[in-house]
XYZ file of C-alpha atoms in Angstrom:
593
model
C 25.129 -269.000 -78.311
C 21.555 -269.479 -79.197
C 19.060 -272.580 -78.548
C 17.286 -273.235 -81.868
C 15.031 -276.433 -81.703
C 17.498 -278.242 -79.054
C 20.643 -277.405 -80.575
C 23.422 -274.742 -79.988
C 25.760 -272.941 -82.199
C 28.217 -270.310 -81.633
C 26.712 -266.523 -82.635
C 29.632 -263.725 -81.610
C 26.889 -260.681 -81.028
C 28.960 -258.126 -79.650
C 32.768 -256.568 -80.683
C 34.926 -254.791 -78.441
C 37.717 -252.739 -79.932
C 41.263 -252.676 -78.038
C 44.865 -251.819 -79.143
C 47.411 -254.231 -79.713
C 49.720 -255.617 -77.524
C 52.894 -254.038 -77.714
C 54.814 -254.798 -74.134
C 54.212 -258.616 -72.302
C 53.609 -257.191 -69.106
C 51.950 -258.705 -65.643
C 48.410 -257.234 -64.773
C 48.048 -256.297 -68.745
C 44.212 -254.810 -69.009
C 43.066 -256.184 -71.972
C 44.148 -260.336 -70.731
C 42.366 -259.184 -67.257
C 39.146 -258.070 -69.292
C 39.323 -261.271 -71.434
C 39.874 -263.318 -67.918
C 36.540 -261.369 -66.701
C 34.162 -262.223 -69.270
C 35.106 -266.080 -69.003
C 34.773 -265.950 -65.692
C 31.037 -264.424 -66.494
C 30.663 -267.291 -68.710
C 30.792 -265.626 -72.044
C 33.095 -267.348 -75.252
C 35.465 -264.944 -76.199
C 37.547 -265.026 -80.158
C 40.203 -262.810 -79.998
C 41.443 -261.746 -83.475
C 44.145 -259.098 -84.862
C 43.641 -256.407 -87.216
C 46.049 -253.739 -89.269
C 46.037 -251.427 -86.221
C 43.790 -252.943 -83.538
C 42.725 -255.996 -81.988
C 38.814 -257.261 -81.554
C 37.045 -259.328 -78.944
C 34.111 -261.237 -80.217
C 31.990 -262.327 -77.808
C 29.353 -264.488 -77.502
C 27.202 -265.736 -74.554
C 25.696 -269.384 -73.943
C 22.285 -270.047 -73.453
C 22.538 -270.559 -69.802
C 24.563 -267.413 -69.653
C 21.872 -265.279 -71.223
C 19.532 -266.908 -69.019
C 20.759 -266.607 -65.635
C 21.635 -262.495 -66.927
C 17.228 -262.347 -68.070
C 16.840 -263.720 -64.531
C 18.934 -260.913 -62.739
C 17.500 -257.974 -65.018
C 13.816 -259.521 -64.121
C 12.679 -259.915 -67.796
C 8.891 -260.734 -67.603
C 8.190 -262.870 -70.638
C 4.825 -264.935 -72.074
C 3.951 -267.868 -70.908
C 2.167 -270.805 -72.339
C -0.602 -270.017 -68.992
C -1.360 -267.009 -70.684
C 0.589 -264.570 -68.135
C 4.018 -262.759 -68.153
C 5.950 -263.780 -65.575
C 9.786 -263.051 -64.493
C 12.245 -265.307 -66.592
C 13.976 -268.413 -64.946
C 16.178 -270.345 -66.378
C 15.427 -273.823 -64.358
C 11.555 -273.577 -66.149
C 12.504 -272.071 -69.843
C 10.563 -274.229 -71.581
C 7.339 -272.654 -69.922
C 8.306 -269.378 -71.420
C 7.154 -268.671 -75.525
C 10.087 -268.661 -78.242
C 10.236 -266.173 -80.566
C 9.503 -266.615 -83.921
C 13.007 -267.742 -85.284
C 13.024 -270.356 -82.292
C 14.840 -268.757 -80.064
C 14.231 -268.347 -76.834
C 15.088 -264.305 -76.383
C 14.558 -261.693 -79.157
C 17.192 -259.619 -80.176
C 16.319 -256.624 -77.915
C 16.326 -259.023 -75.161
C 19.578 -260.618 -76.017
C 21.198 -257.263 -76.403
C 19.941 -256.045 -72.784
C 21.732 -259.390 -71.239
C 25.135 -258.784 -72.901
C 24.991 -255.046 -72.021
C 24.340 -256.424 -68.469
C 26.744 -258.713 -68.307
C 29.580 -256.972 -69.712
C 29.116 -253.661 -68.099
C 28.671 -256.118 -64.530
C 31.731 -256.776 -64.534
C 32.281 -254.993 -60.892
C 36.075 -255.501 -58.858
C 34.818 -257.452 -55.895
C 37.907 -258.068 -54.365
C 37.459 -255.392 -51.907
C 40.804 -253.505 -52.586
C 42.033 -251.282 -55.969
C 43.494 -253.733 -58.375
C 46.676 -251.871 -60.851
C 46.246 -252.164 -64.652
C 48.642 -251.781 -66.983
C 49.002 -250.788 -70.893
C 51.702 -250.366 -72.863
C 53.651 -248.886 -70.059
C 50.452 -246.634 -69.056
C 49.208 -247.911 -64.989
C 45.834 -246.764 -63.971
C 43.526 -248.293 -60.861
C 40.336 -250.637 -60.895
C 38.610 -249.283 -57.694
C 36.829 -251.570 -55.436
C 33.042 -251.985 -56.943
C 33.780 -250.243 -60.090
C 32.818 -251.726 -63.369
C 36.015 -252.593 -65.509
C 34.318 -251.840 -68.823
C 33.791 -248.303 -67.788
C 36.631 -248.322 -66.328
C 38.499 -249.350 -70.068
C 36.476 -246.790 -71.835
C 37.259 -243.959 -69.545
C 40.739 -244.981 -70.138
C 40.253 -245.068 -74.003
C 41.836 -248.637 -74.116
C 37.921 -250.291 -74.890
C 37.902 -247.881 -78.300
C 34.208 -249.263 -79.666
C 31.843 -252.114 -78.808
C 29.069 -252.653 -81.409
C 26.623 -255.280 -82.350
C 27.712 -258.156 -85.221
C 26.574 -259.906 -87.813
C 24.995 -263.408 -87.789
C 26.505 -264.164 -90.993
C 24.727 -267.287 -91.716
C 21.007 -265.195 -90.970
C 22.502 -262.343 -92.603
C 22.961 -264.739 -95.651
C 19.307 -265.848 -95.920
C 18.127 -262.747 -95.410
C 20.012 -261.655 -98.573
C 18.537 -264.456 -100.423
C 14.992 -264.218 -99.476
C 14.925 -260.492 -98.816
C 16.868 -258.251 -100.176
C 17.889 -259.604 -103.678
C 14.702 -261.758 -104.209
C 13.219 -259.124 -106.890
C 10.014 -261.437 -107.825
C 8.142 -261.030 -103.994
C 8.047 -257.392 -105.008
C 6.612 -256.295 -101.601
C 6.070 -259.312 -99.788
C 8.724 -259.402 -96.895
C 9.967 -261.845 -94.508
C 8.768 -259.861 -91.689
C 8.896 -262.286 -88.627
C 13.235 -262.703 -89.974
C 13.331 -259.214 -89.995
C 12.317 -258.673 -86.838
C 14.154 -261.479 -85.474
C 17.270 -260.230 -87.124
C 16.923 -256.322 -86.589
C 14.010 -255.816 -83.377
C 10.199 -254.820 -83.380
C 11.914 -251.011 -84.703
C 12.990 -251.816 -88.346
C 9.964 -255.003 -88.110
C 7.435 -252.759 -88.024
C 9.006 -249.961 -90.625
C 9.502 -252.269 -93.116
C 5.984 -254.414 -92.623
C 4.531 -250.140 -92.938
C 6.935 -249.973 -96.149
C 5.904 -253.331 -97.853
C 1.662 -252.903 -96.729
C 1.983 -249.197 -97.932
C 3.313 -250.069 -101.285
C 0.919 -253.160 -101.918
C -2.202 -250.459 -100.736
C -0.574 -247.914 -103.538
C -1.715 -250.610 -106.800
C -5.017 -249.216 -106.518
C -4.674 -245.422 -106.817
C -1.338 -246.095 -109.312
C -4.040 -248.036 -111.512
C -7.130 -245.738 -111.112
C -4.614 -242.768 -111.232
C -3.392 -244.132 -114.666
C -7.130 -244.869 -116.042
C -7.706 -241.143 -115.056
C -4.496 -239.559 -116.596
C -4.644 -241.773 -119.647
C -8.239 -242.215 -121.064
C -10.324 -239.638 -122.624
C -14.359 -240.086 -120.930
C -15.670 -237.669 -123.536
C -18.544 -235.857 -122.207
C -18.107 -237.679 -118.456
C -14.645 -236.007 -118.134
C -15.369 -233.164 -115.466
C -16.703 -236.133 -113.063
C -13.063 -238.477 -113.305
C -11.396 -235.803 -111.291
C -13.899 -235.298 -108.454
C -14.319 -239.517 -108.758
C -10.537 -239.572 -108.097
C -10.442 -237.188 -105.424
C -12.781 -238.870 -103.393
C -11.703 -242.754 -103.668
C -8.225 -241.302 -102.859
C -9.482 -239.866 -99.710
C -11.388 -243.405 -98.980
C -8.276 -245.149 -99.837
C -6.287 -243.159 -97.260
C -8.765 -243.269 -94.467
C -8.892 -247.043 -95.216
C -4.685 -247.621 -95.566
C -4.181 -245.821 -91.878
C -7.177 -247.857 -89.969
C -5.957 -251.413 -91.301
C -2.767 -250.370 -91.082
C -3.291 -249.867 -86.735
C -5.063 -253.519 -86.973
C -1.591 -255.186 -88.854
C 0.064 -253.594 -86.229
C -1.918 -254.943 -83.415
C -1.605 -258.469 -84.867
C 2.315 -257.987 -85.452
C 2.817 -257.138 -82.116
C 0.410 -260.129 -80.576
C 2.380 -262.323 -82.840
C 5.957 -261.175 -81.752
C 4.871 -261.074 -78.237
C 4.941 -257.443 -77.508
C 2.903 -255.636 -74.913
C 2.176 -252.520 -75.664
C 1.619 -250.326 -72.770
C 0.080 -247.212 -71.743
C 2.476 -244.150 -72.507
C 2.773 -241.008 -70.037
C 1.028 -238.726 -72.942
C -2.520 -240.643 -72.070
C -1.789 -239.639 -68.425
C 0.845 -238.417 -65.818
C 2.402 -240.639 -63.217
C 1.456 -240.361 -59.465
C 3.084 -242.504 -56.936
C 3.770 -244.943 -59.392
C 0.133 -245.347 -61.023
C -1.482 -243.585 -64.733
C -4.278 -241.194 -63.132
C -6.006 -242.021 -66.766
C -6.064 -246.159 -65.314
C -7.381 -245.421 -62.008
C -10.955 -246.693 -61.701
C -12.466 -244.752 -59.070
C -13.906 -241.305 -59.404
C -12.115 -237.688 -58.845
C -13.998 -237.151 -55.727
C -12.110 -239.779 -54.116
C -8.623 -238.525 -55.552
C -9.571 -235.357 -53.705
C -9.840 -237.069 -50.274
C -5.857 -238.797 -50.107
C -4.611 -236.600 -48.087
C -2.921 -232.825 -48.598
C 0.408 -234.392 -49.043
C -0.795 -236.209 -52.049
C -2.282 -232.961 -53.131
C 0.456 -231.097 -52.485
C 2.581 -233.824 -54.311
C -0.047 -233.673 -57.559
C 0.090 -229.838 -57.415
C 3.694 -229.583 -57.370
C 3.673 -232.057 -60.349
C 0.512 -230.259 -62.353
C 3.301 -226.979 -62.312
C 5.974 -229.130 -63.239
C 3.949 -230.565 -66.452
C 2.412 -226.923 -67.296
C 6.046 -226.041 -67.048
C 7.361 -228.453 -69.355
C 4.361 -228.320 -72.018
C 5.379 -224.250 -71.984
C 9.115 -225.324 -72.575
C 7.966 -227.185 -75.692
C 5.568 -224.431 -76.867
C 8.082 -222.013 -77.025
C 10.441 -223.897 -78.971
C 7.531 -225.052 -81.394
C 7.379 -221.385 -81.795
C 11.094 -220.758 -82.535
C 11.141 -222.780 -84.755
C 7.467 -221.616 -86.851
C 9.470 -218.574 -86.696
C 12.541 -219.113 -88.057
C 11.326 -221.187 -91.030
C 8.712 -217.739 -92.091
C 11.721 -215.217 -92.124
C 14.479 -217.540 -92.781
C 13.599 -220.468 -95.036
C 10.406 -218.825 -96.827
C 11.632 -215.844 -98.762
C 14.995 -218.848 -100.027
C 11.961 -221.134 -101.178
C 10.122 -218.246 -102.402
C 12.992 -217.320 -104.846
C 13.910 -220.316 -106.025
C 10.146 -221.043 -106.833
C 10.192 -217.272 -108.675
C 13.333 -218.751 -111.079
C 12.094 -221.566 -111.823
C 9.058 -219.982 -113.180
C 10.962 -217.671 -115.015
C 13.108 -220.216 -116.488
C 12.327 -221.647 -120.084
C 14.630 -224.370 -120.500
C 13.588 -227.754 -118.599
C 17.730 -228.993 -118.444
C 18.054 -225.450 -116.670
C 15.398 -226.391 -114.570
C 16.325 -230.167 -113.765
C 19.983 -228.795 -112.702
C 18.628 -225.825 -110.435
C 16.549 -228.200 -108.410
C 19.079 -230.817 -108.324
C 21.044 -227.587 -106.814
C 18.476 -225.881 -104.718
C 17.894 -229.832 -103.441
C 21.628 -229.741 -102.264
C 21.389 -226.433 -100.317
C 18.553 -227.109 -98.966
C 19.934 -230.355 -97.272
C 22.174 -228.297 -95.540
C 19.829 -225.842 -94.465
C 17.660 -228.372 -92.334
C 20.472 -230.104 -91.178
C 21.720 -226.604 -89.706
C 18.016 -226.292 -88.541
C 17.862 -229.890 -87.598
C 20.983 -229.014 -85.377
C 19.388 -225.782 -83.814
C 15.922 -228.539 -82.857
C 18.314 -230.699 -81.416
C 19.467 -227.906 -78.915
C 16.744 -226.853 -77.836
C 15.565 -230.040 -77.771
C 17.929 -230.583 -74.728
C 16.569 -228.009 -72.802
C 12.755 -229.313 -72.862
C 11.171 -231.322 -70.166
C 10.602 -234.877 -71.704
C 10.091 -238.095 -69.643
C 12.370 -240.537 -71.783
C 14.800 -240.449 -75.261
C 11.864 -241.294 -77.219
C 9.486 -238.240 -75.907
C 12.506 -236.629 -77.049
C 13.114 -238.489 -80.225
C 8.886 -237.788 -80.990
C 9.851 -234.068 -80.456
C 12.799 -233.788 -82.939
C 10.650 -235.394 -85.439
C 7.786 -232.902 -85.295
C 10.026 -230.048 -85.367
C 12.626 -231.085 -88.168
C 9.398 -232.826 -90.423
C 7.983 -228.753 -90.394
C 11.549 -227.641 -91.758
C 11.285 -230.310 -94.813
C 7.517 -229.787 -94.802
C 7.880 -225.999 -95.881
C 11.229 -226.800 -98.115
C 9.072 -229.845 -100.336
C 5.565 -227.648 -100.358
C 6.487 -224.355 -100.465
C 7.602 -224.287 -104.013
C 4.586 -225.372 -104.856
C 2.015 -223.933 -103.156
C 3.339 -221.142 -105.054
C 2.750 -222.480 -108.627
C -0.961 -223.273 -107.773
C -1.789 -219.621 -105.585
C 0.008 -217.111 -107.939
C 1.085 -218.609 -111.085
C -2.216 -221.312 -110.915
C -0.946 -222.783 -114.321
C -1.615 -226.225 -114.332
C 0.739 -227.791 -116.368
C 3.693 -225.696 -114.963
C 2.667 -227.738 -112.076
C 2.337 -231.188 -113.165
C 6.007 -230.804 -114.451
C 7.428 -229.149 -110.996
C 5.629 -232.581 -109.090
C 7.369 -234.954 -112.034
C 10.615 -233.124 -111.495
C 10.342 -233.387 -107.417
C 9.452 -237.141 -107.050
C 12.219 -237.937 -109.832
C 15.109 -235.969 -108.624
C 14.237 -236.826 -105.121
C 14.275 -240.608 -105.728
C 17.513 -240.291 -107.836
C 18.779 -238.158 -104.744
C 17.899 -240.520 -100.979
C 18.897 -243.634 -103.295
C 22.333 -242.053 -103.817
C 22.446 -241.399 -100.537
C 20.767 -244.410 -99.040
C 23.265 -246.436 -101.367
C 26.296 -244.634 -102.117
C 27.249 -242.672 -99.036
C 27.679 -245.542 -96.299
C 29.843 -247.928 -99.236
C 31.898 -244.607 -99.984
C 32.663 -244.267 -96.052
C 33.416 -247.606 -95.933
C 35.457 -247.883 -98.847
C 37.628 -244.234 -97.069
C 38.078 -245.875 -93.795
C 39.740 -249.340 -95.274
C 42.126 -246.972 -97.468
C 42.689 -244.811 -94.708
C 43.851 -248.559 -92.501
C 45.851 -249.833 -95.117
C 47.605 -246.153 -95.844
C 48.530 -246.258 -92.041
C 49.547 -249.907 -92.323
C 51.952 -249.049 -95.160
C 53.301 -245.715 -93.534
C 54.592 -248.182 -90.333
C 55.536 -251.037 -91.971
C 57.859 -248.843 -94.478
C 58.699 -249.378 -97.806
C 56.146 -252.409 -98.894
C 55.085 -252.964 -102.597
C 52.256 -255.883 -101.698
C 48.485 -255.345 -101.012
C 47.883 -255.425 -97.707
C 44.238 -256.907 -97.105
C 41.682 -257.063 -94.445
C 40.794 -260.689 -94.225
C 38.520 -260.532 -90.972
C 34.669 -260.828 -91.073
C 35.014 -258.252 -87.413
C 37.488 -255.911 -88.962
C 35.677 -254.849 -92.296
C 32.053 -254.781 -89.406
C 34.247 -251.979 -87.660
C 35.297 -250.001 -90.625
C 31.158 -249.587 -91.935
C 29.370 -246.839 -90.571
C 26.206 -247.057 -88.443
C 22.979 -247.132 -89.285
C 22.392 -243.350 -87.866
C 20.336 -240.235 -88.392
C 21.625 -237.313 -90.444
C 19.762 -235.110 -87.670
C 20.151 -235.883 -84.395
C 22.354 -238.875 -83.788
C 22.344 -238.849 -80.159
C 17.884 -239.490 -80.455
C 17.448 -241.152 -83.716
C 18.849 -243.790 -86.115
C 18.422 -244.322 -89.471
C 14.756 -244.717 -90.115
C 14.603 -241.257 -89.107
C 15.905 -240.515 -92.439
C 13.854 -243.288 -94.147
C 10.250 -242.944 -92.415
C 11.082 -238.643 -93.468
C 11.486 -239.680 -97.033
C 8.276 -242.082 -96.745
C 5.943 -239.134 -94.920
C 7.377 -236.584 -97.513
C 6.182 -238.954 -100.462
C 2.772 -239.082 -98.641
C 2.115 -235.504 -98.215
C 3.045 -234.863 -101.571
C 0.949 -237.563 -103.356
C -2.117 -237.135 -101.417
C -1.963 -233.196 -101.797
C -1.512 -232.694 -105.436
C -3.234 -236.263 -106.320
C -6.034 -233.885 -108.727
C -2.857 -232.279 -110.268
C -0.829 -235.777 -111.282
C -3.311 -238.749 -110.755
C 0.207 -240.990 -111.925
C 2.188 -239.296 -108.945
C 0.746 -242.745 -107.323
C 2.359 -245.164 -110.175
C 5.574 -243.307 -109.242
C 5.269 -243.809 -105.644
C 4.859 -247.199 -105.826
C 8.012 -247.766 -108.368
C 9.774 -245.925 -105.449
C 8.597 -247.964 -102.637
C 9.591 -251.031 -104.519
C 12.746 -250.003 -105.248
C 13.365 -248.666 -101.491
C 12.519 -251.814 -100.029
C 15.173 -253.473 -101.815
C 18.090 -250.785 -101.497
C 17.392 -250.453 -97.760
C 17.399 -254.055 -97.391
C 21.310 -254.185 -98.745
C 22.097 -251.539 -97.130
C 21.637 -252.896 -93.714
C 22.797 -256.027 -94.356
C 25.889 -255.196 -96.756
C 27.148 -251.787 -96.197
C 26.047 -251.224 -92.670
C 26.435 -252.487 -89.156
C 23.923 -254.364 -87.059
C 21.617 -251.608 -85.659
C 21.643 -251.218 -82.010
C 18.034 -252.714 -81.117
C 14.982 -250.650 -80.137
C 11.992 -251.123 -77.809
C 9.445 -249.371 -79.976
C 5.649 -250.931 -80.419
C 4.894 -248.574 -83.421
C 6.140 -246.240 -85.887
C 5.625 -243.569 -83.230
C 4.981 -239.919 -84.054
C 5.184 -241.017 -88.010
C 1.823 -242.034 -87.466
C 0.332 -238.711 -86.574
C 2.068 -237.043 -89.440
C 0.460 -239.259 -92.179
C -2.754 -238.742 -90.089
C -1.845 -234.927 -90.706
C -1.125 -235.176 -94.453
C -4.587 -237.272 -94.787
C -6.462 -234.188 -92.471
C -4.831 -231.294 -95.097
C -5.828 -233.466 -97.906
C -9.356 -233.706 -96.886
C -9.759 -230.242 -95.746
C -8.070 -228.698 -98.995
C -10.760 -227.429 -101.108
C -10.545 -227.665 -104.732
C -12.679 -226.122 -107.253
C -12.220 -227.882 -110.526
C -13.480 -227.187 -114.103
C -12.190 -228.143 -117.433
C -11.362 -225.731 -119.933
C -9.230 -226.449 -122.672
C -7.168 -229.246 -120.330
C -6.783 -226.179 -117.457
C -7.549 -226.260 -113.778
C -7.955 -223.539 -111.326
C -7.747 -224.018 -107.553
C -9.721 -222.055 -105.596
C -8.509 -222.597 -102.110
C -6.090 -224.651 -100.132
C -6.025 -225.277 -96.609
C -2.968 -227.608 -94.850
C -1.919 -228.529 -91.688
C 1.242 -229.236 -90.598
C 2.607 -230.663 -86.916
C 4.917 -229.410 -84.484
């Protein structure tokens, strides 16, 4: 349940997957687990599916309270500090946006806490049963983990709030006419401060792209007679401007999305190690004091300055792997696909072998996406994100060369201008048609496989039956969707790894080749428009809920447009018109790992 201006309503948040009851038996598992939780104070709907059974459970006000006051949830208050949550003085504490008095993050941390402390306290080993099956609850074990060892809990995921889910629909995803205006405070209420602050980037970046789409369209489009050699240099230069300008107001949104949602955004271990439990970068007295502690401090920061050097040499080396093993694995595959396509005279040929060589090369950097992830696990990183950051870097330098490669070609051997322009049109148009297939398609096809797959089964037991058999439950047809998860590295990323990669991609390649297609921009913008709806639906139709993340910013995202703006001001380009040609003298890019 959730207090909304005074009032209560029932909100199931959380599913738990269990088989059906076969055998009435004494001491049955599943009836002691539902016993538990309403003894924890939780509401719990039981309801029956084709071939399982689902808890929905949802937790009172009072019960989410008194779980924020056990985990020590610091929270604002209307004096201006954070202080620990307690339930007797709530209405001290700020409500979020939506009225409620925990955000979605928090919510999730207090049912995670409360199911998974469910502990036997009985001081003796208590017998479970299952369809025949007996297994022990020890004394202080938790009976969730217990279930899940056992396999009898199968899943537990997140829900739908069908009546937000609803008006998000309406006022998000299918209302066409905001174009990129966004209910960002719903979102964020809805999905946490992750997908908040990816979709306020999405909606700000595509209002910011208007400009260079219009001057992009004034440059491809009108003839300025004897002023013509000065629209491209104009171009290039308010481009840069615009870019510089995007990325600095962007960090100020950010700040004031963060202030409004109530987020504190604290110092990270990158802007200084930990020492008994303090930043060295915070500490306000000099380094001639730090030298006086003591030798076992010394020790202690010597034995950690070893462990740091060790960890940053860890990371190197991998960086290096994987430099490596896109130069004599990837490059000569781009290399040759770039040397057919120039050889090629038909444009169908050429629309259907990138549509191919897009295909391949999906599997490619998943296979190298796979290889990051391993070695990955054998770096020295402080926390999943630090790991998450590092699978990003690596993985963006395997679609970096596969995207740019191809190109770079055209314009250093070939240097034919218009072969060019139409190798950019045919990128940004097969790659939109491609990640909205995917973005669309692919989770309602997995859906739609899983339900057939159900009913099939349901058929195959039940015998001989001639009638539909339908999935009437809200809970059942949440189970059979697929989650919102990375294509690289499930176990560190969801899905906006996939989305911010096809956003940073877009970037690179507009801001790079901007001279060579001014209306690459006009595209861009199309695209962003159109991705802000079909994400959108896909997270509220064909998806679960996403699991919640603590995350302040887009995270390493950020340094990679930073990156693509740094290549596209340091890539020199010499430009002179002759008979609608341009020649490019020298190109410089950055890329980072």
């Amino acid at each position: 349940m959730n207090g909304s201006n005074g009032e209560e309503r029932v909100v199931h948040e959380v599913a738990m997957v269990v088989p059906k009851r076969v055998l009435e038996e004494e001491g049955n598992c599943v009836e002691v687990l539902v016993t538990e939780l309403k003894k924890r104070g939780m509401v719990v709907d039981r309801v029956v599916g084709l071939a399982d059974e689902f808890l929905k459970v949802a937790a009172p006000l009072e019960t989410l309270g008194n779980a924020a006051a056990e985990l020590h949830i610091r929270k604002p208050t209307r004096l201006g500090i954070d202080l620990p949550f307690e339930m007797q003085g709530s209405e001290a504490f700020f409500r979020q946006p939506d009225g409620l008095l925990f955000s979605w993050f928090e919510r999730f941390r207090c049912y995670q806490h409360l199911l998974y402390g469910i502990v036997n306290c009985g001081g003796y080993d208590v017998t479970l049963k299952l369809d025949g099956r007996e297994f022990c609850w020890a004394a202080g074990e938790s009976l969730v983990r217990r279930l899940e060892s056992e396999g009898v809990i199968k899943q537990m995921f997140p829900l739908h709030d069908e009546f937000k889910r609803k008006e998000l629909l309406q006022t998000w995803a299918l209302n066409w006419w905001n174009f990129t205006n966004q209910p960002t405070d719903q979102i964020y209420s809805y999905f946490g401060a992750k997908i908040g602050v990816y979709f306020s980037f999405l909606g700000m970046y595509t209002q910011w792209l208007i400009f260079p789409a219009l001057l992009g369209f004034i440059v491809q489009m009108v003839n300025f007679g004897s002023l013509q050699f000065l629209a491209l240099p104009s171009f290039f230069v308010s481009t840069i401007l615009w870019a510089a300008l995007f990325l600095q107001f962007w960090k100020r949104k950010n700040a004031a999305l963060l202030a409004r949602w109530q987020i504190n955004c604290l110092v990270g271990p990158s802007q200084g190690y930990r020492f008994l439990g303090m930043e060295w970068s915070s500490l306000p007295f000099p380094k001639e004091l730090i030298k006086n502690i003591g030798d076992e401090r010394s020790k202690e920061k010597a034995a950690y300055q070893r462990y740091e050097w060790f960890a940053y040499r860890k990371r190197f080396r991998n960086d290096v792997l994987v430099i490596m093993s896109i130069i004599c694995l990837q490059l000569p595959f781009e290399l040759a696909y770039a040397h057919i396509y120039e050889i090629i005279t038909s444009d169908v040929v050429k629309y259907i072998l990138t549509a191919i060589y897009l295909l391949v090369i999906q599997y490619l950097t998943r296979l190298g996406g796979k290889v990051s992830v391993k070695l990955i696990n054998r770096e020295i990183n402080e926390s999943v994100e630090y790991r998450a950051n590092s699978l990003i870097y690596k993985v963006f330098g395997l679609y970096f060369m596969q995207t740019y490669i191809g190109i770079f070609y055209h314009v250093l051997l070939h240097r034919n201008f218009m072969t060019l322009r139409q190798v950019l049109i045919q990128r940004l148009i097969i790659s939109q048609v491609f990640w909205t297939l995917m973005d669309g398609s692919l989770p309602y096809l997995k859906y739609s496989y899983r339900k057939y797959k159900a009913r099939t089964k349901k058929k195959r037991e039940g015998g001989s039956s001639t009638g539909k058999i339908q999935i009437a439950s809200r809970v059942e047809k949440e189970y059979f969707k697929p989650t919102y998860s990375a294509s690289i590295g499930v176990e560190l990323e969801d899905g906006l790894f996939d989305d911010s990669l096809e956003l940073a991609l877009q970037f690179g390649m507009i801001m790079m080749f901007a001279c060579a297609f001014p209306l690459a921009f006009a595209l861009a913008a199309v695209s962003n428009i159109m991705e802000i709806r079909t994400n959108a639906l896909k997270l509220l139709v064909t998806l679960r809920r996403p699991l919640p993340r603590a995350a302040a910013t887009i995270g390493a995202w950020l340094n990679i447009w930073q990156h693509s703006w740094y290549a596209y001001m340091t890539k020199k380009a010499n430009g002179r018109s002759n008979q609608g040609s341009l020649q490019f003298s020298s190109w410089n890019m950055y890329s980072c790992f």
